mmCIF file with all atom_site columns, C-alpha atoms in Angstrom:
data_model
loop_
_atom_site.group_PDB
_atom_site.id
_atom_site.type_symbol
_atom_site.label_atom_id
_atom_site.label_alt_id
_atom_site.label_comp_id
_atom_site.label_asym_id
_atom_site.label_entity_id
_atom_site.label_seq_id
_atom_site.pdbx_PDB_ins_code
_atom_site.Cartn_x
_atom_site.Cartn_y
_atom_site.Cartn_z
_atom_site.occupancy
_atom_site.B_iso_or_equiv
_atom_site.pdbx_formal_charge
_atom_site.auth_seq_id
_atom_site.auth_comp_id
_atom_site.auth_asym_id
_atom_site.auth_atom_id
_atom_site.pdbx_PDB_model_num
ATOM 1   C CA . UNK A 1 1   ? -22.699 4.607   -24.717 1.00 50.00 ? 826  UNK A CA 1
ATOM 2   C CA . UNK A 1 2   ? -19.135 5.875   -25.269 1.00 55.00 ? 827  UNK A CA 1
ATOM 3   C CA . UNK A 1 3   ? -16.636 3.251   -26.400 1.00 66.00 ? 828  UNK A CA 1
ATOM 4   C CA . UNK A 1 4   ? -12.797 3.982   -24.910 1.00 72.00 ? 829  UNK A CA 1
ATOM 5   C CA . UNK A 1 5   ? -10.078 3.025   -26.581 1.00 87.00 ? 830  UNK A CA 1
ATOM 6   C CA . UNK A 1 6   ? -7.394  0.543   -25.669 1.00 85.00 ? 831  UNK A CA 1
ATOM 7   C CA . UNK A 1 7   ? -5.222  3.255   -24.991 1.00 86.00 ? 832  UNK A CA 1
ATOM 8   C CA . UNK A 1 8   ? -7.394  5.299   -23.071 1.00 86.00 ? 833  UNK A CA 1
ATOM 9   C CA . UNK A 1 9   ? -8.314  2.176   -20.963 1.00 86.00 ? 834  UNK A CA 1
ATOM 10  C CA . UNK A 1 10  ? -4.619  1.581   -20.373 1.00 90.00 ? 835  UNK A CA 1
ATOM 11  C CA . UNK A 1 11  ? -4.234  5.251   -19.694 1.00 92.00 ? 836  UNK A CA 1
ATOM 12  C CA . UNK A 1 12  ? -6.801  5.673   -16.772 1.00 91.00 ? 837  UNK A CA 1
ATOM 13  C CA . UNK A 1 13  ? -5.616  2.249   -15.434 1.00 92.00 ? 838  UNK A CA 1
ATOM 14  C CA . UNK A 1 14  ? -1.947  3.462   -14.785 1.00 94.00 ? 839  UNK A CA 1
ATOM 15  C CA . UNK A 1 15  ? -3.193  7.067   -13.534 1.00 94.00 ? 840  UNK A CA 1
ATOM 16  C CA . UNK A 1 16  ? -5.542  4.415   -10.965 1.00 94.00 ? 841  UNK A CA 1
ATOM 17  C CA . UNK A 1 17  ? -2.254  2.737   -10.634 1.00 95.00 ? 842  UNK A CA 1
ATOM 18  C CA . UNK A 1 18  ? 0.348   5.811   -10.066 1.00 96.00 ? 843  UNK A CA 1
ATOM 19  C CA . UNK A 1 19  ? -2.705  7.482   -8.072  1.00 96.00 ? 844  UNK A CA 1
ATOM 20  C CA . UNK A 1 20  ? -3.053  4.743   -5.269  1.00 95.00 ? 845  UNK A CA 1
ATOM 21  C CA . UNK A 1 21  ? 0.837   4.067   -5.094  1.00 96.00 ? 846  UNK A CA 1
ATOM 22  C CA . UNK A 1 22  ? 1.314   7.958   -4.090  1.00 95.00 ? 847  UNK A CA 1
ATOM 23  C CA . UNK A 1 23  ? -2.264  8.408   -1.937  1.00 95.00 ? 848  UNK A CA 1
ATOM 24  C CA . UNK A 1 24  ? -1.272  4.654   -0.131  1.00 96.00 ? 849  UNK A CA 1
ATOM 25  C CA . UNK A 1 25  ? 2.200   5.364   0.462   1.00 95.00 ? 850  UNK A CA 1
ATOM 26  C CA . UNK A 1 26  ? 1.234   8.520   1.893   1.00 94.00 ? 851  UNK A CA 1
ATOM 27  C CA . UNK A 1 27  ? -1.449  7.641   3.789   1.00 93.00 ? 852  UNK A CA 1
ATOM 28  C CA . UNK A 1 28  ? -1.826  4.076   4.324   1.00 94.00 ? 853  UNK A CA 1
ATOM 29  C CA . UNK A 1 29  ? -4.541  1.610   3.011   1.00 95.00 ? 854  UNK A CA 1
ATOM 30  C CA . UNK A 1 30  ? -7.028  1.961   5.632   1.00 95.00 ? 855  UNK A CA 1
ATOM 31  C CA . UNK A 1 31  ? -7.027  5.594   5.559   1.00 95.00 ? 856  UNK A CA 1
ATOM 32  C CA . UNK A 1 32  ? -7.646  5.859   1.898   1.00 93.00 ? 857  UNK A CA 1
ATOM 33  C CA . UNK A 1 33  ? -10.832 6.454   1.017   1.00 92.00 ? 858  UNK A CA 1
ATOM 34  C CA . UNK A 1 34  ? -11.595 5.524   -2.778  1.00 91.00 ? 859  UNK A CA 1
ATOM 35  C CA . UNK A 1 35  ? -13.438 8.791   -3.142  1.00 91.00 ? 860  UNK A CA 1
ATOM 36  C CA . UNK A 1 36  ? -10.539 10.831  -2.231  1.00 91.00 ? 861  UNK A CA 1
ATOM 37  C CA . UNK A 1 37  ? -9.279  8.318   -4.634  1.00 91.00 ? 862  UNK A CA 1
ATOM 38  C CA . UNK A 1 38  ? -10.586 8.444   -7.349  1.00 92.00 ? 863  UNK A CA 1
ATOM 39  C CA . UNK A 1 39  ? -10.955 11.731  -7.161  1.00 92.00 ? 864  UNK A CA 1
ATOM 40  C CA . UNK A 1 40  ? -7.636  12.671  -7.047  1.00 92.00 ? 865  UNK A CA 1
ATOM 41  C CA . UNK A 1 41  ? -6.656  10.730  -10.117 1.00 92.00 ? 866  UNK A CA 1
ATOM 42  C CA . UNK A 1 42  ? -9.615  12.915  -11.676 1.00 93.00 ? 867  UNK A CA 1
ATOM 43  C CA . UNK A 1 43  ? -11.601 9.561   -12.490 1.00 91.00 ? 868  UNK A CA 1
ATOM 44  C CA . UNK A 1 44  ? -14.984 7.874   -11.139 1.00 88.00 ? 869  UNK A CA 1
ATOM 45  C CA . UNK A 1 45  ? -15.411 4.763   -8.809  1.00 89.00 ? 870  UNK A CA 1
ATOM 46  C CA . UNK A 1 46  ? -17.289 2.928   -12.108 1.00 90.00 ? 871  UNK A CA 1
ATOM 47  C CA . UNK A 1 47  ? -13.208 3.306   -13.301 1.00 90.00 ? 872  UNK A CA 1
ATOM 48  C CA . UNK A 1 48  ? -11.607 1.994   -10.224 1.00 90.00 ? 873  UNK A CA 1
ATOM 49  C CA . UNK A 1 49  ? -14.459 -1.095  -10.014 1.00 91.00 ? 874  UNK A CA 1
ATOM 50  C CA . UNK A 1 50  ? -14.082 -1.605  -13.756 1.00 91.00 ? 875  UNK A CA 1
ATOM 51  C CA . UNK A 1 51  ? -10.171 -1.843  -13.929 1.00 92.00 ? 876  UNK A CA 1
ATOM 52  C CA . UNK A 1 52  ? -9.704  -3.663  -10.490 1.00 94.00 ? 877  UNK A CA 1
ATOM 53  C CA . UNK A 1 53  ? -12.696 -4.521  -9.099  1.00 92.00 ? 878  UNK A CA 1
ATOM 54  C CA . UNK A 1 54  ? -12.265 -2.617  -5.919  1.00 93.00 ? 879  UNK A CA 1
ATOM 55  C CA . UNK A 1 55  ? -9.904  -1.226  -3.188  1.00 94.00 ? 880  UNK A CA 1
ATOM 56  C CA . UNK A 1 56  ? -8.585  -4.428  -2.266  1.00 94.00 ? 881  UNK A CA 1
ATOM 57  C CA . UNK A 1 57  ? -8.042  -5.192  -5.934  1.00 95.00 ? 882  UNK A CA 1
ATOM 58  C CA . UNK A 1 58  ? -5.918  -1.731  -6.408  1.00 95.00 ? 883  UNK A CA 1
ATOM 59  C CA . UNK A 1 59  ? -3.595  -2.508  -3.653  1.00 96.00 ? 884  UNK A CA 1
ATOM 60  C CA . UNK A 1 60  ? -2.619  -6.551  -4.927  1.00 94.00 ? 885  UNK A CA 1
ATOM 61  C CA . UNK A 1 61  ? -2.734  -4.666  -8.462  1.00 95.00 ? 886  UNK A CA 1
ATOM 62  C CA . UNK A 1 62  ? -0.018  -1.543  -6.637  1.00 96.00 ? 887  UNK A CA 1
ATOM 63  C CA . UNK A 1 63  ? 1.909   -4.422  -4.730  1.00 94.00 ? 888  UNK A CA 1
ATOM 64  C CA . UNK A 1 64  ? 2.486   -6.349  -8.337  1.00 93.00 ? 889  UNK A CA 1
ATOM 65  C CA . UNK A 1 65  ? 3.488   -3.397  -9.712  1.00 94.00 ? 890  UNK A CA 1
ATOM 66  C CA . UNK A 1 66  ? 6.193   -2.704  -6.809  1.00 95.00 ? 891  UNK A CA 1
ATOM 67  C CA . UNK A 1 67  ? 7.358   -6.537  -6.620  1.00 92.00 ? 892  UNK A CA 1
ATOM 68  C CA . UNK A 1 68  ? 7.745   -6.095  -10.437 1.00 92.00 ? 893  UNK A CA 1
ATOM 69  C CA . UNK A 1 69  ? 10.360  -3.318  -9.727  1.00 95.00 ? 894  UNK A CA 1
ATOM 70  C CA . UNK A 1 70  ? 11.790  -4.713  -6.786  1.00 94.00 ? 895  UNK A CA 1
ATOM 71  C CA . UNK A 1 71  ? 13.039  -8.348  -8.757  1.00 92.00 ? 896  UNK A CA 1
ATOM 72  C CA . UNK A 1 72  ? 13.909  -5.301  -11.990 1.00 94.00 ? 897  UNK A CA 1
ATOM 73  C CA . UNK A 1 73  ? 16.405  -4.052  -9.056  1.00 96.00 ? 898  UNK A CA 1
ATOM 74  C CA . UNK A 1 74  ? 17.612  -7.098  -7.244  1.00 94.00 ? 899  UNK A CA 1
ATOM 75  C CA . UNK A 1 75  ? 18.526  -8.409  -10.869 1.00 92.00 ? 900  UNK A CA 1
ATOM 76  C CA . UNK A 1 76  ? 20.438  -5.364  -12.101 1.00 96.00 ? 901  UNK A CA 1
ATOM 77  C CA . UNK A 1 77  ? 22.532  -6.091  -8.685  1.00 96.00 ? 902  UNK A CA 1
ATOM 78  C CA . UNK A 1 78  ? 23.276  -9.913  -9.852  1.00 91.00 ? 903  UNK A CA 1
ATOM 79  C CA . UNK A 1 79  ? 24.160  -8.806  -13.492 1.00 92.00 ? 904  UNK A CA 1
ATOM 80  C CA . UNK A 1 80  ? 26.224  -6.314  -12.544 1.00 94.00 ? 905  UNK A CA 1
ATOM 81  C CA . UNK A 1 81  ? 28.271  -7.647  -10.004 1.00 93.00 ? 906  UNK A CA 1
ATOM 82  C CA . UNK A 1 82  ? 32.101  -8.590  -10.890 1.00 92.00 ? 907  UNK A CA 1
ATOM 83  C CA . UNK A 1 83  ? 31.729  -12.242 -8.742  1.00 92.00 ? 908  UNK A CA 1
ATOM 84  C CA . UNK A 1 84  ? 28.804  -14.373 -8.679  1.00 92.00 ? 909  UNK A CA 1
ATOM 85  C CA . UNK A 1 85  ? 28.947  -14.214 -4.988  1.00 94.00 ? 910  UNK A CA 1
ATOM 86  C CA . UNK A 1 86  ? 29.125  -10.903 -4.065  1.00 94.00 ? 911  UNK A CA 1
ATOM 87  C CA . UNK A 1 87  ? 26.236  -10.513 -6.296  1.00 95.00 ? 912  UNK A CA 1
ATOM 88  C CA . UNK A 1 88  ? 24.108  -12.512 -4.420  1.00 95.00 ? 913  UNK A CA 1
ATOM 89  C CA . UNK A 1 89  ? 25.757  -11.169 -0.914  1.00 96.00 ? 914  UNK A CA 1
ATOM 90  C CA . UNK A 1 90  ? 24.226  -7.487  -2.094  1.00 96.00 ? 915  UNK A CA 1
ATOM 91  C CA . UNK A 1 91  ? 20.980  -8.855  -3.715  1.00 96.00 ? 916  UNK A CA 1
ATOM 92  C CA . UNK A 1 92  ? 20.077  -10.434 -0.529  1.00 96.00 ? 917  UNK A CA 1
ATOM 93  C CA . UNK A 1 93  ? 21.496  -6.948  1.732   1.00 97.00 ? 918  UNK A CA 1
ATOM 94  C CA . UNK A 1 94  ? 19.909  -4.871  -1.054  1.00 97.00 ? 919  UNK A CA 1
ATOM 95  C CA . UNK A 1 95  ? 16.308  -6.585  -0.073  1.00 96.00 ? 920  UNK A CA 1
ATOM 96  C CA . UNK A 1 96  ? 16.678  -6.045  3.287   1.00 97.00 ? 921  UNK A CA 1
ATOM 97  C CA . UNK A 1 97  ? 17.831  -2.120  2.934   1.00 97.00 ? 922  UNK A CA 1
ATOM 98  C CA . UNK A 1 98  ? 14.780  -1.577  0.681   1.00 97.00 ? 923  UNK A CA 1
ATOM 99  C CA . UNK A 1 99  ? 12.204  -2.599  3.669   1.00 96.00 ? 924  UNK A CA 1
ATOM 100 C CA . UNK A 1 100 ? 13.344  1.298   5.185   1.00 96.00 ? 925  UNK A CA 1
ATOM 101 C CA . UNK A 1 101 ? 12.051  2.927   1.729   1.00 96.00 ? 926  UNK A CA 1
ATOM 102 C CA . UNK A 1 102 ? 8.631   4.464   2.912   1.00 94.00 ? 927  UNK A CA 1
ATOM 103 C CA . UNK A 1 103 ? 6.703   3.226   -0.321  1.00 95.00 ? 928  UNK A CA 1
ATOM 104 C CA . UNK A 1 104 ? 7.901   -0.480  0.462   1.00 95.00 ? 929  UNK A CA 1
ATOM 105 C CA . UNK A 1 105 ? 7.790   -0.538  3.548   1.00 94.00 ? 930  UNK A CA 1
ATOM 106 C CA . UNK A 1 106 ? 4.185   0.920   3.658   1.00 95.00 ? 931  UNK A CA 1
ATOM 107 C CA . UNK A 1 107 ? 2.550   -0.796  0.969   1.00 95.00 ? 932  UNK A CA 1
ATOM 108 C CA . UNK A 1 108 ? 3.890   -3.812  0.756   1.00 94.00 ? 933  UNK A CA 1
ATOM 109 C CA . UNK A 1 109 ? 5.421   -4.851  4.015   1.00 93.00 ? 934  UNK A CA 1
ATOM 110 C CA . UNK A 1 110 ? 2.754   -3.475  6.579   1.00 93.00 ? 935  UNK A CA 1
ATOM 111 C CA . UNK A 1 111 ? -0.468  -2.762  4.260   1.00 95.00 ? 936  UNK A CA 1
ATOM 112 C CA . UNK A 1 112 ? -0.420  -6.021  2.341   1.00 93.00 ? 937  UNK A CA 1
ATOM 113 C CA . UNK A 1 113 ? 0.679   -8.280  4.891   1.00 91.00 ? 938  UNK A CA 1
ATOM 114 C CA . UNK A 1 114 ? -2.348  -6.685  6.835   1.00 93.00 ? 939  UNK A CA 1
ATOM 115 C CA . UNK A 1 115 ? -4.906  -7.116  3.856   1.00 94.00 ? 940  UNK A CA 1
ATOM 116 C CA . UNK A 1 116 ? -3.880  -9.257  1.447   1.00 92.00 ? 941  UNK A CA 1
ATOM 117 C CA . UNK A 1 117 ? -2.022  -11.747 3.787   1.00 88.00 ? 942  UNK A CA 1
ATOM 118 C CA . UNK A 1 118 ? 1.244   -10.971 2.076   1.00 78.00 ? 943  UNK A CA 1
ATOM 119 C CA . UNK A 1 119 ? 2.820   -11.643 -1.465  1.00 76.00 ? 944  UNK A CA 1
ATOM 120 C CA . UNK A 1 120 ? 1.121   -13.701 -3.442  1.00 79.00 ? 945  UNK A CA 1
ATOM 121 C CA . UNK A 1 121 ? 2.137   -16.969 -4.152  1.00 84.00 ? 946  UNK A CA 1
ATOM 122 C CA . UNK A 1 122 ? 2.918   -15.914 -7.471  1.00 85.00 ? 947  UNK A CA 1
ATOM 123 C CA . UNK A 1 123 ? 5.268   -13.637 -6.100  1.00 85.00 ? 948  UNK A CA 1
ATOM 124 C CA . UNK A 1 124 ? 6.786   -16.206 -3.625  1.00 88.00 ? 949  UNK A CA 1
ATOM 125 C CA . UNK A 1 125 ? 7.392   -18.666 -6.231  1.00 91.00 ? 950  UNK A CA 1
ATOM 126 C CA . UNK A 1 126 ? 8.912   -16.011 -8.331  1.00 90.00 ? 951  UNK A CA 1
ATOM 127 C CA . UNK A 1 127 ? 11.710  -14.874 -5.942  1.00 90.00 ? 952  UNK A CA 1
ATOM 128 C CA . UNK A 1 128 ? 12.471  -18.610 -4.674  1.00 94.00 ? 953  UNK A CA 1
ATOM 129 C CA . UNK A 1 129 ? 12.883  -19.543 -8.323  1.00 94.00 ? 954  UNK A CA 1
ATOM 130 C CA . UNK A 1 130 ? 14.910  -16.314 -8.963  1.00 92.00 ? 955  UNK A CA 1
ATOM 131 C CA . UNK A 1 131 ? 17.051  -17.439 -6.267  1.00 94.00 ? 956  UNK A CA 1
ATOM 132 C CA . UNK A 1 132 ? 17.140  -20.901 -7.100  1.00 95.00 ? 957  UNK A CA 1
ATOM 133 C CA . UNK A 1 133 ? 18.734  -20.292 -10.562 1.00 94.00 ? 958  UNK A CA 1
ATOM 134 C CA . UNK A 1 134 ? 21.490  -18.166 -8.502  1.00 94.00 ? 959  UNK A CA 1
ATOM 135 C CA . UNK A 1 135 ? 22.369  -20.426 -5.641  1.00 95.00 ? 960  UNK A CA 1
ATOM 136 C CA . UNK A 1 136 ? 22.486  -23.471 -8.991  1.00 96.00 ? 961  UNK A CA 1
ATOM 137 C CA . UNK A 1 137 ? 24.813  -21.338 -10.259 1.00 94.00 ? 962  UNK A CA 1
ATOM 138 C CA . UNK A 1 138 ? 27.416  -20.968 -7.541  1.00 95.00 ? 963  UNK A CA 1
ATOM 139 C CA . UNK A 1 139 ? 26.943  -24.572 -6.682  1.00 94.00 ? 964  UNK A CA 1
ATOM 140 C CA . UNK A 1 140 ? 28.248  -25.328 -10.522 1.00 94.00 ? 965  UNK A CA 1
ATOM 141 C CA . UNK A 1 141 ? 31.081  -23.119 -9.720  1.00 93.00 ? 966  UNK A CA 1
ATOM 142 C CA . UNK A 1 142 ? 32.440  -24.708 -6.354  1.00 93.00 ? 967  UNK A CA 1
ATOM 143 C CA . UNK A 1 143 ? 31.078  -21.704 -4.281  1.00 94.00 ? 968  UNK A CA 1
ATOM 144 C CA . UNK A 1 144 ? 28.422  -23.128 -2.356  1.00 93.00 ? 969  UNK A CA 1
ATOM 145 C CA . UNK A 1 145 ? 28.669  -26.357 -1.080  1.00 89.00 ? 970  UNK A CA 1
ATOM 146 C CA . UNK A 1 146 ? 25.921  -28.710 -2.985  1.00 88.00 ? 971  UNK A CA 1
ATOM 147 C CA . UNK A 1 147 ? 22.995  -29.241 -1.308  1.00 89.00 ? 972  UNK A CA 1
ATOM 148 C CA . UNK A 1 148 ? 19.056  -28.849 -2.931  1.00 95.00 ? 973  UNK A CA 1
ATOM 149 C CA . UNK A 1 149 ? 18.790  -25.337 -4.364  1.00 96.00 ? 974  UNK A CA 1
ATOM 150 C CA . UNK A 1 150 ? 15.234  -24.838 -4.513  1.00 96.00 ? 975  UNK A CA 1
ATOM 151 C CA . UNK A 1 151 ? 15.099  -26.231 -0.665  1.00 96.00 ? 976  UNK A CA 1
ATOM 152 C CA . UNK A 1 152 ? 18.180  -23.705 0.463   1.00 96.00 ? 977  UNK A CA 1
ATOM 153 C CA . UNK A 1 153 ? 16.400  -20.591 -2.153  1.00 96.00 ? 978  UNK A CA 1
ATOM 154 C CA . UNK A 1 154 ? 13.075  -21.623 0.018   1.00 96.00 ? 979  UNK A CA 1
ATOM 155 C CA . UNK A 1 155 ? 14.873  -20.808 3.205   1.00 95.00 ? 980  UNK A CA 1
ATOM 156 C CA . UNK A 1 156 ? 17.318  -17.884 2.029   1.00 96.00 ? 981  UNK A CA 1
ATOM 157 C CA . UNK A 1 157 ? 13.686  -15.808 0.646   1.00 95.00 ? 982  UNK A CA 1
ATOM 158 C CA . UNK A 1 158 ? 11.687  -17.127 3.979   1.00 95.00 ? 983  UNK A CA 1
ATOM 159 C CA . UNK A 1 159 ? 14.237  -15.861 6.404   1.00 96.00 ? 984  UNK A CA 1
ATOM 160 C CA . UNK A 1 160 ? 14.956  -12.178 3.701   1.00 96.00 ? 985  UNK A CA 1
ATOM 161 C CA . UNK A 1 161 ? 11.002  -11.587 3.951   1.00 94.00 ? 986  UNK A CA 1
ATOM 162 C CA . UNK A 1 162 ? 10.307  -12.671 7.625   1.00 95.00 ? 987  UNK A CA 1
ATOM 163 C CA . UNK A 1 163 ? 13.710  -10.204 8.239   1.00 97.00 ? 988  UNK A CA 1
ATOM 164 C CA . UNK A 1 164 ? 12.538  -7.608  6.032   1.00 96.00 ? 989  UNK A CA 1
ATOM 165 C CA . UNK A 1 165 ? 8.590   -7.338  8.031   1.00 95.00 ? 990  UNK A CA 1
ATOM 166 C CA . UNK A 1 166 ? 10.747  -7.077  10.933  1.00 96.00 ? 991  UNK A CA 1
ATOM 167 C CA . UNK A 1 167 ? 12.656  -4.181  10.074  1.00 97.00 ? 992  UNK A CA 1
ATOM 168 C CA . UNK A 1 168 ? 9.731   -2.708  8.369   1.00 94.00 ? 993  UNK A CA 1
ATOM 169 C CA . UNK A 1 169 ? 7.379   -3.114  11.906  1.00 92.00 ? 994  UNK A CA 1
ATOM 170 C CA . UNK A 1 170 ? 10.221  -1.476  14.397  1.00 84.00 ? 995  UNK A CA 1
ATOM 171 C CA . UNK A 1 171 ? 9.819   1.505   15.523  1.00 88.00 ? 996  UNK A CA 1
ATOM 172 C CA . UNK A 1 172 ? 13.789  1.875   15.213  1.00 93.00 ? 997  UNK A CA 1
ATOM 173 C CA . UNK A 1 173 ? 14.146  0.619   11.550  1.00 93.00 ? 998  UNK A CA 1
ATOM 174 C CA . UNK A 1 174 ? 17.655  1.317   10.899  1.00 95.00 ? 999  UNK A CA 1
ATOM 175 C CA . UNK A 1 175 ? 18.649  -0.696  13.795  1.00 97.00 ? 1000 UNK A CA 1
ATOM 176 C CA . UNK A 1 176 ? 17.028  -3.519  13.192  1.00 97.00 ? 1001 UNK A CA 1
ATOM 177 C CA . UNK A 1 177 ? 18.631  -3.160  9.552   1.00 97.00 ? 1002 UNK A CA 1
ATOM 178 C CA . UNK A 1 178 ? 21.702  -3.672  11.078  1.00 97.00 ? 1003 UNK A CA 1
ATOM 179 C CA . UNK A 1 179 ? 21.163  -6.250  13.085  1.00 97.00 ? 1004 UNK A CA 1
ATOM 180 C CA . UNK A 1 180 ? 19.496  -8.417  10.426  1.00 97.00 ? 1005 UNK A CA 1
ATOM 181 C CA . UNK A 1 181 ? 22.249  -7.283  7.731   1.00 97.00 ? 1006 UNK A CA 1
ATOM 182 C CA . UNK A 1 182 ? 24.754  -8.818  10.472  1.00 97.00 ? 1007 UNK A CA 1
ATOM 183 C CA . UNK A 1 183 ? 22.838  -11.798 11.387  1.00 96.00 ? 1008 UNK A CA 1
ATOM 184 C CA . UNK A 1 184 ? 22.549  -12.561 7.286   1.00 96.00 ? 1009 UNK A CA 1
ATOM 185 C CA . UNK A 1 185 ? 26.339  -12.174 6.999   1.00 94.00 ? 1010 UNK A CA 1
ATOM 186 C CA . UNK A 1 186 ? 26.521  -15.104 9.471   1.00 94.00 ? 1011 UNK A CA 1
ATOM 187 C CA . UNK A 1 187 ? 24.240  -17.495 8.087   1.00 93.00 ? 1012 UNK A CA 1
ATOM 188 C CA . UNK A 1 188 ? 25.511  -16.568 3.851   1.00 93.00 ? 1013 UNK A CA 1
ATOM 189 C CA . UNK A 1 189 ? 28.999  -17.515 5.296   1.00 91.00 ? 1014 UNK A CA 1
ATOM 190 C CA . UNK A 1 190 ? 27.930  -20.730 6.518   1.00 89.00 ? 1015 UNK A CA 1
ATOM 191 C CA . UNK A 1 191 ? 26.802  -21.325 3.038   1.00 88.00 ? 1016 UNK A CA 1
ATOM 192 C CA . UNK A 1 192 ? 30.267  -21.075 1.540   1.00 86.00 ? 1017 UNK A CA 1
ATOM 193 C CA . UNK A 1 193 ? 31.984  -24.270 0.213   1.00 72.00 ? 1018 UNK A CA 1
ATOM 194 C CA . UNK A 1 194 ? 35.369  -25.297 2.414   1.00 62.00 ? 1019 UNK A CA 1
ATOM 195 C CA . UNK A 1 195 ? 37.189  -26.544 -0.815  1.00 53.00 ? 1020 UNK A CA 1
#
């Protein structure tokens, strides 16, 4: 029996990885067979079964991955932003805008809504704490009128992700960007404190 290393496990695990995001973002879950697969990472089922247990496993393991990148993006918008409120104005526009890029909008918003029944919980209690910590923060500094953060962050992802499957399902995506980008300008400004 041949013993792999740690590195060579790691190594055939992101090929599986980098593999599945390219063949499912070109192709689609259900049209990916794991024999083309596998095959096209140049590795055997046993790998595939061994690392994630199976297809179903790969794509929760390629939709981590993205989600991973997608908070790595959304936070580089807060921490670079010159106000605390534009930041969050963008963050929550940014999301939106990223449901036309074909690899989100394949994977994650059609394919794993469709199979895995969406993000994960993990995921969802990710973002709504992200966006908890940012909505506590303009609330300390008079911008947003107090009210229960994790309650309002609960809302503000709900309506971003039910928005972004939207855009992602229309057959005229950049429209329905617009119109969602709009309708979020209305409902952020009613967020605003008066004083």
């Amino acid at each position: 029996m041949v013993r792999r290393t740690r590195a060579e496990m790691e190594e055939t695990r992101a090929t599986l990885l980098t593999t599945a995001r390219r063949v499912f973002s070109a192709h689609g879950y259900a049209a990916t067979s794991m024999d083309d697969l596998t095959a096209q990472a140049g590795l055997t089922r046993g790998a595939l079964y061994h690392h994630f247990g199976d297809k179903k496993g790969l794509l929760a393991a390629v939709v981590a991955q993205l989600d991973a990148e997608t908070d790595q993006r959304l936070q580089a918008i807060s921490d670079t932003a010159d106000d605390a409120w534009e930041g969050f104005v963008q963050r929550c526009r940014a999301y939106l805008e990223m449901a036309l890029e074909p690899e989100i909008q394949r994977i994650v918003l059609r394919d794993a809504r469709a199979v895995l029944g969406g993000a994960s919980p993990e995921s969802q209690r990710h973002c709504v704490h992200s966006m908890q910590h940012l909505i506590e923060q303009l609330a300390a500094q008079g911008v947003v009128a107090p009210v229960d953060a994790q309650a309002l962050a609960s809302l503000i992802y709900g309506s971003l992700a039910e928005a972004a499957f939207w855009i992602a399902e229309g057959e005229d995506g950049g429209a329905r960007l617009r119109q969602a980008t709009a309708a979020l300008e209305m409902l952020l400004r009613g967020l605003k404190s008066a004083g």
